[in-house]
Coordinates of C-alpha atoms in Angstrom, one line a residue:
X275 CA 207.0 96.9 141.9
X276 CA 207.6 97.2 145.8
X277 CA 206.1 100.8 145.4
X278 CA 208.6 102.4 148.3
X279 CA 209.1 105.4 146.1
X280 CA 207.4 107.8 143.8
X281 CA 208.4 110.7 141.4
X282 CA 206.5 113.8 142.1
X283 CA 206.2 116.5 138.7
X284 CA 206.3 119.6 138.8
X285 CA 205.1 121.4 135.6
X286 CA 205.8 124.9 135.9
X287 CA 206.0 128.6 134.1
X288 CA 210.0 127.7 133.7
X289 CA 210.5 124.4 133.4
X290 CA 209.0 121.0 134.1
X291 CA 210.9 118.7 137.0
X292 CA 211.0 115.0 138.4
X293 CA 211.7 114.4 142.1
X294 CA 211.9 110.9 143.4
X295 CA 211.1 110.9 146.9
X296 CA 210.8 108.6 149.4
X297 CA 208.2 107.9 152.4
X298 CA 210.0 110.6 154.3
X299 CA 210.1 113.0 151.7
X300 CA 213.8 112.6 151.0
X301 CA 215.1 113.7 147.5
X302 CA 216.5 110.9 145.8
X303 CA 217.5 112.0 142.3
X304 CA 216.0 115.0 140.3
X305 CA 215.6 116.5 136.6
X306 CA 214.6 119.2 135.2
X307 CA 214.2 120.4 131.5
X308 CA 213.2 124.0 130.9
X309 CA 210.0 125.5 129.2
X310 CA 210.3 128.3 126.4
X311 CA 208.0 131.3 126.6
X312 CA 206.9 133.7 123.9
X313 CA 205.8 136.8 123.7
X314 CA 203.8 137.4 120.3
X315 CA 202.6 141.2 121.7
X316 CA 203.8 143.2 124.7
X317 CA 200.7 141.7 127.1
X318 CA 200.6 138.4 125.7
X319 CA 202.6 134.9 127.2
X320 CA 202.0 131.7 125.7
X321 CA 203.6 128.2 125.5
X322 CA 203.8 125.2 123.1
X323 CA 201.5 122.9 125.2
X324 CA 203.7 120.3 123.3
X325 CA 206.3 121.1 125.4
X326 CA 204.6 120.6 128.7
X327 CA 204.9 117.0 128.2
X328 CA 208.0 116.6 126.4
X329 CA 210.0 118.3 129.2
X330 CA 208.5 116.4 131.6
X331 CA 209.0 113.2 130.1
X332 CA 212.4 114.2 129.5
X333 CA 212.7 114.9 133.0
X334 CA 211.2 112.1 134.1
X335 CA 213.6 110.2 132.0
X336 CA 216.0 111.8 133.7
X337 CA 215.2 111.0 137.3
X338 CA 213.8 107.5 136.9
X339 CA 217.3 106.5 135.6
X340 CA 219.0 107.0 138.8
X341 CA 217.2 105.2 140.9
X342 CA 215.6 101.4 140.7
X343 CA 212.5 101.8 138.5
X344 CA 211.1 99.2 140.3
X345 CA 210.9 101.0 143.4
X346 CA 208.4 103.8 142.3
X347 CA 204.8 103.1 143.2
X348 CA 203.5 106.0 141.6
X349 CA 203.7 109.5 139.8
X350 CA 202.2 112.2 141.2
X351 CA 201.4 115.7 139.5
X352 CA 201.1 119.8 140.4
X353 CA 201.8 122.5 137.8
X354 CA 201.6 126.2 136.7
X355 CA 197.8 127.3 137.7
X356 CA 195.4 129.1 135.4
X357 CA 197.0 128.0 131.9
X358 CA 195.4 126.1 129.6
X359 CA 195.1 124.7 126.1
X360 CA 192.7 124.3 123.2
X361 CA 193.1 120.9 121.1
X362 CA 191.2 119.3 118.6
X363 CA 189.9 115.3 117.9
X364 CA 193.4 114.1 117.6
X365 CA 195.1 115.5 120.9
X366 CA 197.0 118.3 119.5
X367 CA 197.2 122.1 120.3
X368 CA 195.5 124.3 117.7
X369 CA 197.4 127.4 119.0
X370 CA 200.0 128.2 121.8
X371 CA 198.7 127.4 125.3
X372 CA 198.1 131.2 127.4
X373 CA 199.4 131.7 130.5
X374 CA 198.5 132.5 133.7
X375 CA 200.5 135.6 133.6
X376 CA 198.9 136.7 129.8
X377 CA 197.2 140.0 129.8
X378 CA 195.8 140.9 126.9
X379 CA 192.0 140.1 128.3
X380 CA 191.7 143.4 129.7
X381 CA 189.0 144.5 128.0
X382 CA 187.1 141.1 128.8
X383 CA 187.7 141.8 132.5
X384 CA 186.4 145.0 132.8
X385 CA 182.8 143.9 131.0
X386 CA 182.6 140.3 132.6
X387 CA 184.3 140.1 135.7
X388 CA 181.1 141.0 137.9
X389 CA 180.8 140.3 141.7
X390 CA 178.2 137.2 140.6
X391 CA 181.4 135.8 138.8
X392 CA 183.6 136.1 141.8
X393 CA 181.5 135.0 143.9
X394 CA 180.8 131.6 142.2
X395 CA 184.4 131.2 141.4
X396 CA 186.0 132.6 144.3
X397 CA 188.5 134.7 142.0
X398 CA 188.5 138.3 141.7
X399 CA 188.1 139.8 138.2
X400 CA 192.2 139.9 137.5
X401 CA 194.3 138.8 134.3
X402 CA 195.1 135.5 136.1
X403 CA 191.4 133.3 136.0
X404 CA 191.5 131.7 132.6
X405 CA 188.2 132.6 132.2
X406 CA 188.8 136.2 130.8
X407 CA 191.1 134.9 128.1
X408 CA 188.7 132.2 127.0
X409 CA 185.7 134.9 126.4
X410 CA 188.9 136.9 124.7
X411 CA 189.4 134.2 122.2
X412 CA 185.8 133.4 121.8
X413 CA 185.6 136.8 120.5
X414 CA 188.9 137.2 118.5
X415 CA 189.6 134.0 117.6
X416 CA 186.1 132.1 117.8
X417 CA 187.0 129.7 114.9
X418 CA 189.6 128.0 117.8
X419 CA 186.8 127.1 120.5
X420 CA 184.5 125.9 117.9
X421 CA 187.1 123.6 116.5
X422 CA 188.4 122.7 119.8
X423 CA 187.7 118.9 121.1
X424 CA 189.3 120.0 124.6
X425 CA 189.9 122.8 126.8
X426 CA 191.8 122.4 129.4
X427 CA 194.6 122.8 132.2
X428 CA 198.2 121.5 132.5
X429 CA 197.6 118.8 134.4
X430 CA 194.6 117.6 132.1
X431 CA 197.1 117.8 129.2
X432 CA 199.4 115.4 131.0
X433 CA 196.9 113.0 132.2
X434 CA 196.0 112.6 128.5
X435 CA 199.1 112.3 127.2
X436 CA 200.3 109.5 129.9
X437 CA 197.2 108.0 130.9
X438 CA 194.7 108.6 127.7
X439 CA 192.3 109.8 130.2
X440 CA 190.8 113.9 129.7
X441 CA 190.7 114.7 133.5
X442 CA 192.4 117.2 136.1
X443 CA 192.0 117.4 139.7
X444 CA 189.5 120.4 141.5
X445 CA 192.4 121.9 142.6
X446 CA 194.3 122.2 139.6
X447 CA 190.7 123.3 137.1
X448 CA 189.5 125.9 139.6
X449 CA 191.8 128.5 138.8
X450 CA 190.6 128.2 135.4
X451 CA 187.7 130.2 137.1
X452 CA 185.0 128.4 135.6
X453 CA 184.6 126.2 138.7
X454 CA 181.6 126.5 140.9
X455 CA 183.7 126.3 144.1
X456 CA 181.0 125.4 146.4
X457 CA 179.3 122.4 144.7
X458 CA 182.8 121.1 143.0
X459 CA 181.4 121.2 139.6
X460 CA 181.9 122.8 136.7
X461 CA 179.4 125.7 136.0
X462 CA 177.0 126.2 133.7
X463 CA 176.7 129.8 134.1
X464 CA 180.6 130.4 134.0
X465 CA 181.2 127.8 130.9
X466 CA 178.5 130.2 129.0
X467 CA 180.2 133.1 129.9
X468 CA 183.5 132.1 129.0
X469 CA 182.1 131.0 125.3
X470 CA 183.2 127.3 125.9
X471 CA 180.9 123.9 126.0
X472 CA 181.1 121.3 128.9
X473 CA 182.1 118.5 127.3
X474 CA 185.2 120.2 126.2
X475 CA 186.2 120.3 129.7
X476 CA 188.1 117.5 131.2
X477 CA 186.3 115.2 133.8
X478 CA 187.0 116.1 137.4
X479 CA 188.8 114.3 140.1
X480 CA 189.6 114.7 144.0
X481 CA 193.3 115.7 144.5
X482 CA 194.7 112.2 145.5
X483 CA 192.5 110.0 143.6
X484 CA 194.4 108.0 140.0
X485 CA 193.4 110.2 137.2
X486 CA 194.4 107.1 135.6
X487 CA 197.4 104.0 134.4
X488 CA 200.3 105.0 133.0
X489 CA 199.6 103.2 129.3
X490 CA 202.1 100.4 128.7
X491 CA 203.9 102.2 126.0
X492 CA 204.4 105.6 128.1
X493 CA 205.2 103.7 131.1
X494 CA 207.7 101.6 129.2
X495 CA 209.6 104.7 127.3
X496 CA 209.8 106.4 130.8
X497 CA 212.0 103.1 132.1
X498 CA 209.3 101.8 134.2
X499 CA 208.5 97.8 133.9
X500 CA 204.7 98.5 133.7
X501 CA 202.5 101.3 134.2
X502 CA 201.5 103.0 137.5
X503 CA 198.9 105.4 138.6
X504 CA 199.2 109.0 137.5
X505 CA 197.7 110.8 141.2
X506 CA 196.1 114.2 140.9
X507 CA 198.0 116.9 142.3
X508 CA 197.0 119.9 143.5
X509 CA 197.8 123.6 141.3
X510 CA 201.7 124.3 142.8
X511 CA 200.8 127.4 145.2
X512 CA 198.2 124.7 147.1
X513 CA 200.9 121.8 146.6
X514 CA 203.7 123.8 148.2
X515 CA 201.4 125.0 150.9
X516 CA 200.3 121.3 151.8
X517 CA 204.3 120.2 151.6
X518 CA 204.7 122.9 154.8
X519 CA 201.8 122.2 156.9
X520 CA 200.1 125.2 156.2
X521 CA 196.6 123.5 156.1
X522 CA 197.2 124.1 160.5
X523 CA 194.9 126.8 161.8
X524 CA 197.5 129.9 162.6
X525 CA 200.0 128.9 160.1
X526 CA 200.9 130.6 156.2
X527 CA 202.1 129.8 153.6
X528 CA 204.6 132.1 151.7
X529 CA 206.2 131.8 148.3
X530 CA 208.6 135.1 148.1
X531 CA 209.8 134.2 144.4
X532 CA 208.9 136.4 141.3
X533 CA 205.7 137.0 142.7
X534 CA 204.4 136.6 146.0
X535 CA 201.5 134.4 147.2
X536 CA 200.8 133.8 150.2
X537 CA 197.7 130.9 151.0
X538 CA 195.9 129.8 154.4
X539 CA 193.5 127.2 155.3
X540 CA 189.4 128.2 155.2
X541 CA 187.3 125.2 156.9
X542 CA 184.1 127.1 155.3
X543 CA 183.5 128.8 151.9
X544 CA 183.7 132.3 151.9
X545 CA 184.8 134.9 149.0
X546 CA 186.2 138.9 149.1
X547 CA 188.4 141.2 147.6
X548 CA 191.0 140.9 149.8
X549 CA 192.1 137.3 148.1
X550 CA 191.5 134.8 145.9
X551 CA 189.5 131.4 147.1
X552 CA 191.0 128.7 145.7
X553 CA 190.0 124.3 146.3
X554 CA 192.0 123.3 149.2
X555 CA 195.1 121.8 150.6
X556 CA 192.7 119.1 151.7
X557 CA 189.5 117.7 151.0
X558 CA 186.6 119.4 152.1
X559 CA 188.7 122.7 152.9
X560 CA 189.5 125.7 151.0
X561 CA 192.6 127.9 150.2
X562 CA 192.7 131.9 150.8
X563 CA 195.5 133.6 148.9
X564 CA 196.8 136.7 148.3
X565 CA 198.9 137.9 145.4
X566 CA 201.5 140.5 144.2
X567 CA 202.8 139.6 140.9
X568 CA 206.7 141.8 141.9
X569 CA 208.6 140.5 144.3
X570 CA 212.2 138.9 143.6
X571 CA 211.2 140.0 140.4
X572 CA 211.3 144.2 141.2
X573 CA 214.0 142.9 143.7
X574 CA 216.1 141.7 140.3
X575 CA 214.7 144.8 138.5
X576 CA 216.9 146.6 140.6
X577 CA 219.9 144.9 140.8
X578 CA 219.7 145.1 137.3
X579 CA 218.9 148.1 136.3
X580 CA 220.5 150.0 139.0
X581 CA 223.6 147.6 139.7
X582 CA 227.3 148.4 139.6
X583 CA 230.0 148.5 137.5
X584 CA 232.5 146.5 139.8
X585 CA 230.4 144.6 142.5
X586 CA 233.3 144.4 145.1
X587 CA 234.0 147.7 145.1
X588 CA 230.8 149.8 144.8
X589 CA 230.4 150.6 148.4
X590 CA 229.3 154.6 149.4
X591 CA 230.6 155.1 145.7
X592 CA 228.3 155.8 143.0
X593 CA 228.7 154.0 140.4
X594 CA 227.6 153.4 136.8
X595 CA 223.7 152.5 136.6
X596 CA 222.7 149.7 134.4
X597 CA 224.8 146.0 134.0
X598 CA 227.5 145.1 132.1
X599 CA 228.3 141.6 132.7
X600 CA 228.9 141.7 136.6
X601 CA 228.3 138.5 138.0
X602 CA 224.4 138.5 139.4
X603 CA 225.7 136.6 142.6
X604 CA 228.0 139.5 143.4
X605 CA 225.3 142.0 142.4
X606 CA 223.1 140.3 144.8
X607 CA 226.0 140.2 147.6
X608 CA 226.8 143.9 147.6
X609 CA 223.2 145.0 147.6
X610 CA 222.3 142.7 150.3
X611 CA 225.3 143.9 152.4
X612 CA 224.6 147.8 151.2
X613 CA 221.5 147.7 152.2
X614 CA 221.5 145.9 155.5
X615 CA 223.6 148.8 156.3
X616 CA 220.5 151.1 155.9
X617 CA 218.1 152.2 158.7
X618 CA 215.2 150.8 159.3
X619 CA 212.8 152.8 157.0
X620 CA 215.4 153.8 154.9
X621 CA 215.6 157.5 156.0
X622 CA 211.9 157.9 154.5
X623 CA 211.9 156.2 151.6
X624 CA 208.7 154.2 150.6
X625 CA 208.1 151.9 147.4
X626 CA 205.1 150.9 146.3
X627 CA 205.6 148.3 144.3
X628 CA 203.1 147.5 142.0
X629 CA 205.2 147.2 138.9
X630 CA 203.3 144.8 137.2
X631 CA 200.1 146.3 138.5
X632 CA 198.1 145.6 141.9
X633 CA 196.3 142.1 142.4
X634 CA 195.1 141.8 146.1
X635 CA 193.1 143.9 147.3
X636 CA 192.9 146.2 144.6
X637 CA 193.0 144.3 141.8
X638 CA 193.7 147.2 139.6
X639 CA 195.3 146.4 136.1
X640 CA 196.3 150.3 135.3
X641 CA 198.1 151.1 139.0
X642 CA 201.6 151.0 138.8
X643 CA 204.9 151.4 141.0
X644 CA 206.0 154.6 142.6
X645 CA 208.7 155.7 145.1
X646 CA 208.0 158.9 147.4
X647 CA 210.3 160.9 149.7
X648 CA 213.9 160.7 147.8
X649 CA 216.3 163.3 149.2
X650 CA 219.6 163.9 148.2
X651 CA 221.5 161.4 151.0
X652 CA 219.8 158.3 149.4
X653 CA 221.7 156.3 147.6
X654 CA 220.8 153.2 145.6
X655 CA 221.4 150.9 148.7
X656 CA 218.0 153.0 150.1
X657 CA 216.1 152.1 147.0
X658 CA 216.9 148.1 147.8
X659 CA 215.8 148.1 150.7
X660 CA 212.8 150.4 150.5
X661 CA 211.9 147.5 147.7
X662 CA 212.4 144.8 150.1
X663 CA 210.3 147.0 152.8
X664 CA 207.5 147.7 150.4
X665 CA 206.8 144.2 149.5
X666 CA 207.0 143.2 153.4
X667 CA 204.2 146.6 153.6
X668 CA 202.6 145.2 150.8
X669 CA 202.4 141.7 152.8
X670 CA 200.9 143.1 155.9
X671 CA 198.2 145.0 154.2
X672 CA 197.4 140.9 152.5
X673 CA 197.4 139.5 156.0
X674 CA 195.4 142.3 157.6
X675 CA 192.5 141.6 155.4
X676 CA 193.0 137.8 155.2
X677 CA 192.2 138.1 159.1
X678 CA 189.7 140.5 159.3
X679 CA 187.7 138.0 157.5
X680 CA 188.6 134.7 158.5
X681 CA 189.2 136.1 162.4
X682 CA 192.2 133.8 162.9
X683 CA 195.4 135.5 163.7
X684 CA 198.3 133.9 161.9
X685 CA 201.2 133.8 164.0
X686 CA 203.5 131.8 161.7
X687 CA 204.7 132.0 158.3
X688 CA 206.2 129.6 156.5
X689 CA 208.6 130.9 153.8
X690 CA 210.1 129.3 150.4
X691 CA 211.1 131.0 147.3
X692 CA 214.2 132.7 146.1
X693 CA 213.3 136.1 148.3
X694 CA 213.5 133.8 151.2
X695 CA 217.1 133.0 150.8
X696 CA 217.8 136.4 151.8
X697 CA 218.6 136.9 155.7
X698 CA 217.7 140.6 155.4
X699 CA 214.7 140.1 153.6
X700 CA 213.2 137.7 155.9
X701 CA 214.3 139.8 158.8
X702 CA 212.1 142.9 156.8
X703 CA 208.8 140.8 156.5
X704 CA 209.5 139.5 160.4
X705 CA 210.2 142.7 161.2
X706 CA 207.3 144.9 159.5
X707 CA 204.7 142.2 159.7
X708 CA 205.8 141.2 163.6
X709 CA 205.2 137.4 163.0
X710 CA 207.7 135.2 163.1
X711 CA 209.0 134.1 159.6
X712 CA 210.2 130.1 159.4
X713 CA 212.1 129.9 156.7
X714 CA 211.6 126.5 155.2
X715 CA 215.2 124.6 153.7
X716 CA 213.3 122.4 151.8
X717 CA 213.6 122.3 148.0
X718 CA 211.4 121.7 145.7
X719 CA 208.4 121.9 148.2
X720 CA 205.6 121.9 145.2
X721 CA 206.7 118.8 144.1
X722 CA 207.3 117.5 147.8
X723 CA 203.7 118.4 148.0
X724 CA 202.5 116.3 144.9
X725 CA 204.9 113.6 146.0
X726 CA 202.8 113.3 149.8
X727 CA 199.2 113.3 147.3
X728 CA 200.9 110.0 145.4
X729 CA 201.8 108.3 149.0
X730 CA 198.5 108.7 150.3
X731 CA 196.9 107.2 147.3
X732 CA 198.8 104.0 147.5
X733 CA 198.5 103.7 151.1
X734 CA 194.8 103.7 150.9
X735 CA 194.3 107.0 152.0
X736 CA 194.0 109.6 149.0
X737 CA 193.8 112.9 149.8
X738 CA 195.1 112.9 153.1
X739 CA 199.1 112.6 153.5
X740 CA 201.3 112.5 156.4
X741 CA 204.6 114.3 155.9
X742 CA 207.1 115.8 157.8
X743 CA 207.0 119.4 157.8
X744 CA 210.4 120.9 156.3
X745 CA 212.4 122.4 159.0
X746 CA 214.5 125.3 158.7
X747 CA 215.6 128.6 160.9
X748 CA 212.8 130.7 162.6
X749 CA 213.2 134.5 162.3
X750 CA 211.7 135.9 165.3
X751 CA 210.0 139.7 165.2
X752 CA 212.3 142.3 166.6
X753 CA 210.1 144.4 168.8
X754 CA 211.9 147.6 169.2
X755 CA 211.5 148.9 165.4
X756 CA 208.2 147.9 165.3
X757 CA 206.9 151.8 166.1
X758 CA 209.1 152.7 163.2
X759 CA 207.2 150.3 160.8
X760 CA 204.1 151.2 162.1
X761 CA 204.5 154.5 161.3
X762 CA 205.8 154.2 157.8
X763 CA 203.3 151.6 157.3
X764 CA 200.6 154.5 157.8
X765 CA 201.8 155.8 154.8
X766 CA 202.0 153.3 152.7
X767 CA 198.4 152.0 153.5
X768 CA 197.7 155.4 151.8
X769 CA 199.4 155.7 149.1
X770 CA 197.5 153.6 146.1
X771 CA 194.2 155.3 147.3
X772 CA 195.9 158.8 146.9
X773 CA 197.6 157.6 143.6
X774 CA 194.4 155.7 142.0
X775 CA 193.4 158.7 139.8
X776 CA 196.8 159.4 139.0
X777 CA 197.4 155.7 137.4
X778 CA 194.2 155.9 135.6
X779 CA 195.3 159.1 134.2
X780 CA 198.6 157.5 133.1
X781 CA 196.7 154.8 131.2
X782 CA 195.0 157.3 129.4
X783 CA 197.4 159.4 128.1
X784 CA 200.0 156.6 127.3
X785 CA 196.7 155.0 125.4
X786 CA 196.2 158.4 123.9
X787 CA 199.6 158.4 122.8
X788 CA 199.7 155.1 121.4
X789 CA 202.4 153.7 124.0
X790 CA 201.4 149.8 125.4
X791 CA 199.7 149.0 121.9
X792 CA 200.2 145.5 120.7

């Protein structure tokens, strides 16, 4: 095999993918074959682990068969962070896989996520660290983790499946949260804590080392005429982040897609509230990120809930709320257009928009979303943007901390995601941040990352790629409403202090009432 090519997977929330790339990081061919998620009770979100590897061998199917198979050198790997599974002797699940996203470990949070916890982990007590729903089913289901052979990740799950091997990468286990971050190991003290044993856990590997051969047999039902490595990938937030050169001093990454994470380079170890400290985008580094778990999301909440009955001709009229079939690319088109006719501030309209509560630097799991000053002249068009605006408020309250701490300005951001598609979006987040905002026209950049991980390996050099940062158009800051933002930004740096009690409150009496019960 001349080894000129490799396919890069992406296992994520929504469906598992295949890129074949190139040495320039060109996209060859591409599959994809989507994930099912279920929802047994209102704050619980689980997968058939079984499915993480039959969609992506489907998908690697896929993509292999368009190209030579003889080409591809390697397979790389990056996935959903923070999931994992429980299976016994034989290899198979013995219950659905929880997600990263899951919430029903509230309880477990609140009595075990101390400071000593984030400080070995590096993640703040939040619904997100797999730790939390471990100690949740070692006390409500305890019969699984004593049964249980192996607990692990995505990416561990794969490498067994392909390779035979139980083994992840760092930077895919430390979001599990049971990583000591500054010796690279497993720890003893977390593993306890979380009610599992360590030789359930898979066997650790640098991100661009083989976590193993393809076996014969896989390699052979995925088209290939004999096996190849399997490269450990970083989790996809650090994978997209390497993919556009954000491990530079100065520069961000920025995923603006249902949530929004944005991650920066950390030479030294350091751990705080205002993020999440995660293995980095290369070895020997570490990654800062932020979180806010609505933001294309309460973007499509909108649309959707708020949308109109006839998309081309909703303008100044007012419409019918809710949907009723309109197409969601004219939806999208006449709120964009709507509310790019709004000013700048939206005549005193301010979101806050923690609709699926508050991660950094709160990392409150009872605050919620709220919209102050409404008046009679605003229209629905002034609740899109003031969405758009809050997330780009809630973004420069992330970066304010993230460099108070580290004390390195970041002048760029690089920006993916499907919020990023939006011209008025990116001009907000320029605009209310006052940095300039490259928005990246590469696709697929978490796989582009894993793909750079499995070049490096078979060039001798794992762990430390060269690629070609994806170009794409910079949005520079405009200066003259930057007074305005400032202003309103006052504001909203207030509001979830002055609405803390209030949301606690909430909880209580919905609680009370029996609302949010599983």
């Amino acid at each position: 095999m001349s080894g000129d090519l490799v396919v890069a997977i992406d296992c994520s929330t929504t469906a598992a993918k295949a890129v074949v790339l190139d040495r320039d990081g060109r996209v060859l061919a591409q599959a994809s074959h989507a994930l099912a998620t279920s929802q047994p009770h209102p704050a619980s979100h689980e997968q058939d682990a079984r499915e993480w590897w039959s969609a992506t061998r489907a998908a690697l199917v896929g993509a292999i068969s368009q190209v030579d198979a003889a080409r591809i050198g390697g397979i790389g790997v990056t996935n959903q962070r923070e999931s994992f599974v429980c299976l016994d002797d034989d290899g198979e699940p013995l219950r659905p896989a929880i997600l990263w996203l899951d919430g029903r470990a509230q309880e477990e949070i609140s009595t075990l996520g101390t400071a000593r916890v984030h400080e070995v982990s590096g993640k703040p007590p939040d619904t997100t660290p797999a730790i939390y729903k471990l100690a949740w089913l070692a006390r409500h289901e305890p019969d699984v983790l004593e049964r249980a052979a192996r607990v692990g990740d995505v990416q561990a799950y794969l490498s067994l499946k392909m390779t035979g091997r139980w083994a992840t990468s760092h930077a895919s286990a430390d979001t599990l949260g049971l990583l000591d971050l500054q010796s690279r190991e497993w720890s003893p003290e977390l593993v306890q804590l979380a009610g599992v044993r360590a030789e359930q856990l898979p066997v650790l590997v640098p991100a661009g080392h083989s976590l193993g051969l393809l076996t014969a047999e896989i390699a052979a039902g995925l088209g290939l005429p004999g096996p190849v490595p399997l490269v450990a990938g970083l989790g996809d937030g650090q994978s997209a982040g390497l993919a556009l050169g954000a491990d530079e001093p100065g520069v961000a990454y920025l995923n603006l897609g249902t949530s929004m994470v944005l991650g920066v380079r950390a030479d030294d170890y350091v751990w705080d509230p205002g993020f999440r400290t995660l293995e980095g985008m290369v070895p020997g580094t570490y990654t800062l990120e932020t979180v806010l778990n609505a933001a294309a999301y309460l973007a499509g909440w909108c649309r959707r809930e708020f949308g109109t009955s006839s998309a081309d001709g909703a303008a100044g009229s007012a419409g019918t709320a809710g949907t009723d079939g309109t197409d969601e690319a004219a939806q999208l088109a006449w709120f964009e257009e709507a509310a790019s006719a709004v000013p700048v501030g939206c005549e005193g309209l301010v979101t806050l928009p923690y609709w699926n509560a508050a991660q950094t630097p709160y990392w409150d799991p009872l605050a919620r979303g709220a919209i102050i000053g409404w008046h009679g002249r605003h229209t629905r068009a002034h609740l899109y943007r003031s969405i758009l605006e809050g997330v780009a408020f809630e973004l420069r309250l992330h970066l304010g901390r993230l460099e108070e701490v580290t004390g390195t300005r970041l002048a760029v951001i690089r920006a993916v995601g499907g919020g990023a598609r939006s011209p008025l979006w990116t001009r907000i987040v320029a605009d209310v941040t006052q940095r300039t905002v490259q928005v990246c026209s590469a696709a697929e950049v978490s796989a582009a990352g894993a793909g750079a991980l499995a070049f490096a390996h078979l060039a001798g050099r794992p762990g430390e790629p060269t690629w070609p940062t994806p170009t794409g158009e910079d949005v520079e800051p405009d200066a003259s409403v930057a007074a305005t933002y400032d202003r309103l930004y006052a504001v909203y740096h207030e509001l979830y202090p002055s609405l803390r009690d209030a949301f606690a409150g909430l909880a209580r009496a919905t609680a009370a009432s029996g609302a949010g019960k599983q």
